[in-house]
Amino acid sequence: MYGIVNKALEEMVCSQYGPQIWENILRQADLNDEIFLSHNCYPDEITYRLVGATCAITGREAAPLLEDFGRHWVLETGRRSYGGLLEAGGRNLSDFLLSLPNFHARVRLIYPQLNPPEFNCEVIGPGQIKVRYFSTRPGLAHFVIGLLDGLGTLFATKVSVEQIKVRERQDDYDEFLVQW
């Protein structure tokens, strides 16, 4: 993953718990005084270790932590780093979700070595979109729940996000129902 992901986790942890807790997390993850550079690639395993260490140090479960991180990613990191791309994605939540499959193609202009997930979105009724999430990285469904919830906040739309299918194999997908 690109360093921007690890930097965003650091930013969220420092804002909620303070920089000393982040230092403890780095030590727990055997990364000591690591400084992440946004445009550098890091092994995915480092991010997983950071999330695990964050859970261990803060006493939080992974699912709610990842959901908070997904919201933080959209509302803080996304606004700051991808503001124009977020705005170009649509005038409202529905437009944005339907254009989501193309979002990472635009992000690749900034991060050429990006290995992004894929999204397939389908309108299933008024105020209802089914989102299929395909990724080579396991265990991030709760991050996606937070992303989808954060997008609702970004577009001033009260949403509910329900995971309706859990990925069972590497080539499978998670599926979410987003309603507003």
CSV table of C-alpha atoms in Angstrom, one decimal:
chain,number,residue,atom,x,y,z
A,1,MET,CA,0.0,0.0,0.0
A,2,TYR,CA,1.1,3.5,-0.5
A,3,GLY,CA,2.4,5.4,2.5
A,4,ILE,CA,-0.6,7.7,2.5
A,5,VAL,CA,-2.7,4.9,4.0
A,6,ASN,CA,-0.3,4.5,6.9
A,7,LYS,CA,0.0,8.2,7.4
A,8,ALA,CA,-3.8,8.5,7.5
A,9,LEU,CA,-3.9,5.8,10.2
A,10,GLU,CA,-1.2,7.8,12.1
A,11,GLU,CA,-3.2,11.0,11.8
A,12,MET,CA,-6.4,9.3,13.0
A,13,VAL,CA,-4.7,7.7,16.0
A,14,CYS,CA,-2.8,10.9,16.9
A,15,SER,CA,-6.0,13.0,16.8
A,16,GLN,CA,-7.9,10.5,19.0
A,17,TYR,CA,-5.1,9.3,21.4
A,18,GLY,CA,-2.1,11.5,21.0
A,19,PRO,CA,1.3,11.1,19.4
A,20,GLN,CA,2.8,9.0,22.3
A,21,ILE,CA,0.2,6.3,21.6
A,22,TRP,CA,1.3,6.3,17.9
A,23,GLU,CA,4.9,5.8,19.1
A,24,ASN,CA,3.8,2.8,21.2
A,25,ILE,CA,1.9,1.4,18.2
A,26,LEU,CA,5.1,1.7,16.0
A,27,ARG,CA,7.1,-0.2,18.7
A,28,GLN,CA,4.4,-2.9,19.0
A,29,ALA,CA,4.4,-3.3,15.2
A,30,ASP,CA,8.3,-3.5,15.2
A,31,LEU,CA,8.5,-0.4,13.2
A,32,ASN,CA,10.0,1.8,15.9
A,33,ASP,CA,10.5,5.3,14.4
A,34,GLU,CA,9.2,4.7,10.9
A,35,ILE,CA,8.2,7.7,9.0
A,36,PHE,CA,5.8,6.9,6.1
A,37,LEU,CA,6.1,8.9,2.9
A,38,SER,CA,2.8,9.3,1.1
A,39,HIS,CA,4.0,8.5,-2.4
A,40,ASN,CA,6.2,5.5,-1.4
A,41,CYS,CA,4.9,1.9,-1.6
A,42,TYR,CA,5.1,-0.3,1.5
A,43,PRO,CA,4.3,-4.0,1.9
A,44,ASP,CA,0.6,-4.5,2.8
A,45,GLU,CA,1.8,-6.5,5.8
A,46,ILE,CA,3.0,-3.3,7.4
A,47,THR,CA,-0.4,-1.8,7.3
A,48,TYR,CA,-1.9,-4.9,8.8
A,49,ARG,CA,0.7,-4.9,11.6
A,50,LEU,CA,-0.2,-1.2,12.3
A,51,VAL,CA,-3.9,-2.0,12.6
A,52,GLY,CA,-3.2,-5.0,14.8
A,53,ALA,CA,-0.9,-2.9,17.0
A,54,THR,CA,-3.5,-0.1,17.2
A,55,CYS,CA,-6.0,-2.6,18.4
A,56,ALA,CA,-3.6,-4.1,21.0
A,57,ILE,CA,-2.5,-0.7,22.3
A,58,THR,CA,-5.9,1.0,22.3
A,59,GLY,CA,-8.0,-2.0,23.3
A,60,ARG,CA,-10.3,-1.5,20.4
A,61,GLU,CA,-11.7,-4.3,18.2
A,62,ALA,CA,-10.6,-4.3,14.6
A,63,ALA,CA,-14.1,-3.9,13.1
A,64,PRO,CA,-15.0,-0.6,14.7
A,65,LEU,CA,-11.4,0.7,14.3
A,66,LEU,CA,-11.5,-0.1,10.6
A,67,GLU,CA,-14.9,1.5,10.2
A,68,ASP,CA,-13.7,4.7,11.9
A,69,PHE,CA,-10.6,4.6,9.7
A,70,GLY,CA,-12.8,4.3,6.6
A,71,ARG,CA,-14.8,7.4,7.7
A,72,HIS,CA,-11.5,9.2,8.5
A,73,TRP,CA,-10.2,8.3,5.0
A,74,VAL,CA,-13.1,9.9,3.2
A,75,LEU,CA,-13.7,12.9,5.4
A,76,GLU,CA,-10.1,13.8,6.2
A,77,THR,CA,-7.6,12.2,3.9
A,78,GLY,CA,-9.9,12.1,0.9
A,79,ARG,CA,-11.0,15.7,1.2
A,80,ARG,CA,-7.4,16.8,1.6
A,81,SER,CA,-5.7,14.6,-0.9
A,82,TYR,CA,-8.4,13.9,-3.5
A,83,GLY,CA,-10.7,16.9,-3.1
A,84,GLY,CA,-11.1,17.6,-6.9
A,85,LEU,CA,-11.5,13.9,-7.7
A,86,LEU,CA,-14.2,13.5,-5.0
A,87,GLU,CA,-16.0,16.5,-6.4
A,88,ALA,CA,-15.7,15.2,-9.9
A,89,GLY,CA,-17.3,11.9,-8.8
A,90,GLY,CA,-20.8,13.2,-8.7
A,91,ARG,CA,-23.2,15.8,-7.3
A,92,ASN,CA,-24.8,13.4,-4.8
A,93,LEU,CA,-24.2,10.1,-3.1
A,94,SER,CA,-25.9,8.1,-5.8
A,95,ASP,CA,-24.0,9.7,-8.7
A,96,PHE,CA,-20.7,9.2,-6.7
A,97,LEU,CA,-21.4,5.5,-6.0
A,98,LEU,CA,-22.3,4.8,-9.6
A,99,SER,CA,-19.1,6.4,-10.7
A,100,LEU,CA,-17.0,4.7,-8.0
A,101,PRO,CA,-15.7,2.0,-10.4
A,102,ASN,CA,-13.9,4.7,-12.3
A,103,PHE,CA,-12.6,6.6,-9.3
A,104,HIS,CA,-9.4,4.5,-8.9
A,105,ALA,CA,-8.6,4.9,-12.5
A,106,ARG,CA,-8.3,8.6,-11.8
A,107,VAL,CA,-6.4,8.1,-8.6
A,108,ARG,CA,-3.8,6.0,-10.6
A,109,LEU,CA,-2.7,9.3,-12.2
A,110,ILE,CA,-1.4,10.3,-8.8
A,111,TYR,CA,-0.3,6.8,-7.6
A,112,PRO,CA,0.8,4.9,-10.7
A,113,GLN,CA,1.7,1.6,-8.8
A,114,LEU,CA,-1.7,1.5,-7.1
A,115,ASN,CA,-3.2,-1.9,-6.7
A,116,PRO,CA,-6.7,-0.7,-6.1
A,117,PRO,CA,-9.9,-2.7,-5.2
A,118,GLU,CA,-12.7,-2.8,-7.7
A,119,PHE,CA,-16.2,-1.8,-7.1
A,120,ASN,CA,-19.3,-2.8,-9.0
A,121,CYS,CA,-22.4,-0.8,-8.1
A,122,GLU,CA,-26.0,-1.5,-9.0
A,123,VAL,CA,-29.1,0.5,-8.3
A,124,ILE,CA,-31.7,-1.9,-6.8
A,125,GLY,CA,-34.4,0.6,-5.9
A,126,PRO,CA,-35.0,4.2,-5.0
A,127,GLY,CA,-32.3,5.2,-2.4
A,128,GLN,CA,-30.7,1.7,-2.6
A,129,ILE,CA,-27.5,0.7,-4.2
A,130,LYS,CA,-25.7,-2.6,-4.0
A,131,VAL,CA,-21.9,-2.3,-3.8
A,132,ARG,CA,-19.7,-5.3,-4.6
A,133,TYR,CA,-16.1,-4.9,-3.4
A,134,PHE,CA,-13.4,-7.0,-5.0
A,135,SER,CA,-9.9,-6.8,-3.5
A,136,THR,CA,-6.7,-8.8,-3.3
A,137,ARG,CA,-6.4,-7.7,0.3
A,138,PRO,CA,-8.5,-9.7,2.8
A,139,GLY,CA,-10.1,-8.4,5.9
A,140,LEU,CA,-11.0,-4.8,4.9
A,141,ALA,CA,-14.8,-5.1,4.6
A,142,HIS,CA,-15.3,-3.0,7.7
A,143,PHE,CA,-13.0,-0.3,6.2
A,144,VAL,CA,-15.4,-0.2,3.2
A,145,ILE,CA,-18.4,0.1,5.6
A,146,GLY,CA,-16.7,3.2,7.1
A,147,LEU,CA,-15.9,4.5,3.6
A,148,LEU,CA,-19.5,4.2,2.5
A,149,ASP,CA,-20.8,5.8,5.7
A,150,GLY,CA,-18.2,8.6,5.3
A,151,LEU,CA,-19.4,9.2,1.7
A,152,GLY,CA,-22.9,9.6,3.1
A,153,THR,CA,-21.6,12.3,5.5
A,154,LEU,CA,-19.6,13.9,2.7
A,155,PHE,CA,-22.8,14.2,0.6
A,156,ALA,CA,-25.0,15.2,3.6
A,157,THR,CA,-27.0,12.0,3.2
A,158,LYS,CA,-28.0,9.8,6.2
A,159,VAL,CA,-27.1,6.3,5.1
A,160,SER,CA,-27.3,2.8,6.5
A,161,VAL,CA,-24.7,0.3,5.3
A,162,GLU,CA,-25.3,-3.4,5.7
A,163,GLN,CA,-22.9,-6.1,4.6
A,164,ILE,CA,-25.0,-8.7,2.8
A,165,LYS,CA,-22.3,-11.0,1.5
A,166,VAL,CA,-19.0,-11.9,3.0
A,167,ARG,CA,-16.1,-12.9,0.8
A,168,GLU,CA,-15.3,-16.5,1.2
A,169,ARG,CA,-12.3,-17.0,-1.2
A,170,GLN,CA,-9.5,-14.9,-2.7
A,171,ASP,CA,-11.4,-14.5,-6.0
A,172,ASP,CA,-14.7,-13.7,-4.3
A,173,TYR,CA,-16.2,-10.4,-3.1
A,174,ASP,CA,-17.9,-8.6,-0.2
A,175,GLU,CA,-21.2,-7.0,-0.9
A,176,PHE,CA,-23.0,-4.1,0.8
A,177,LEU,CA,-26.4,-2.6,0.7
A,178,VAL,CA,-26.3,1.2,1.0
A,179,GLN,CA,-29.7,2.8,1.7
A,180,TRP,CA,-30.8,6.4,2.3
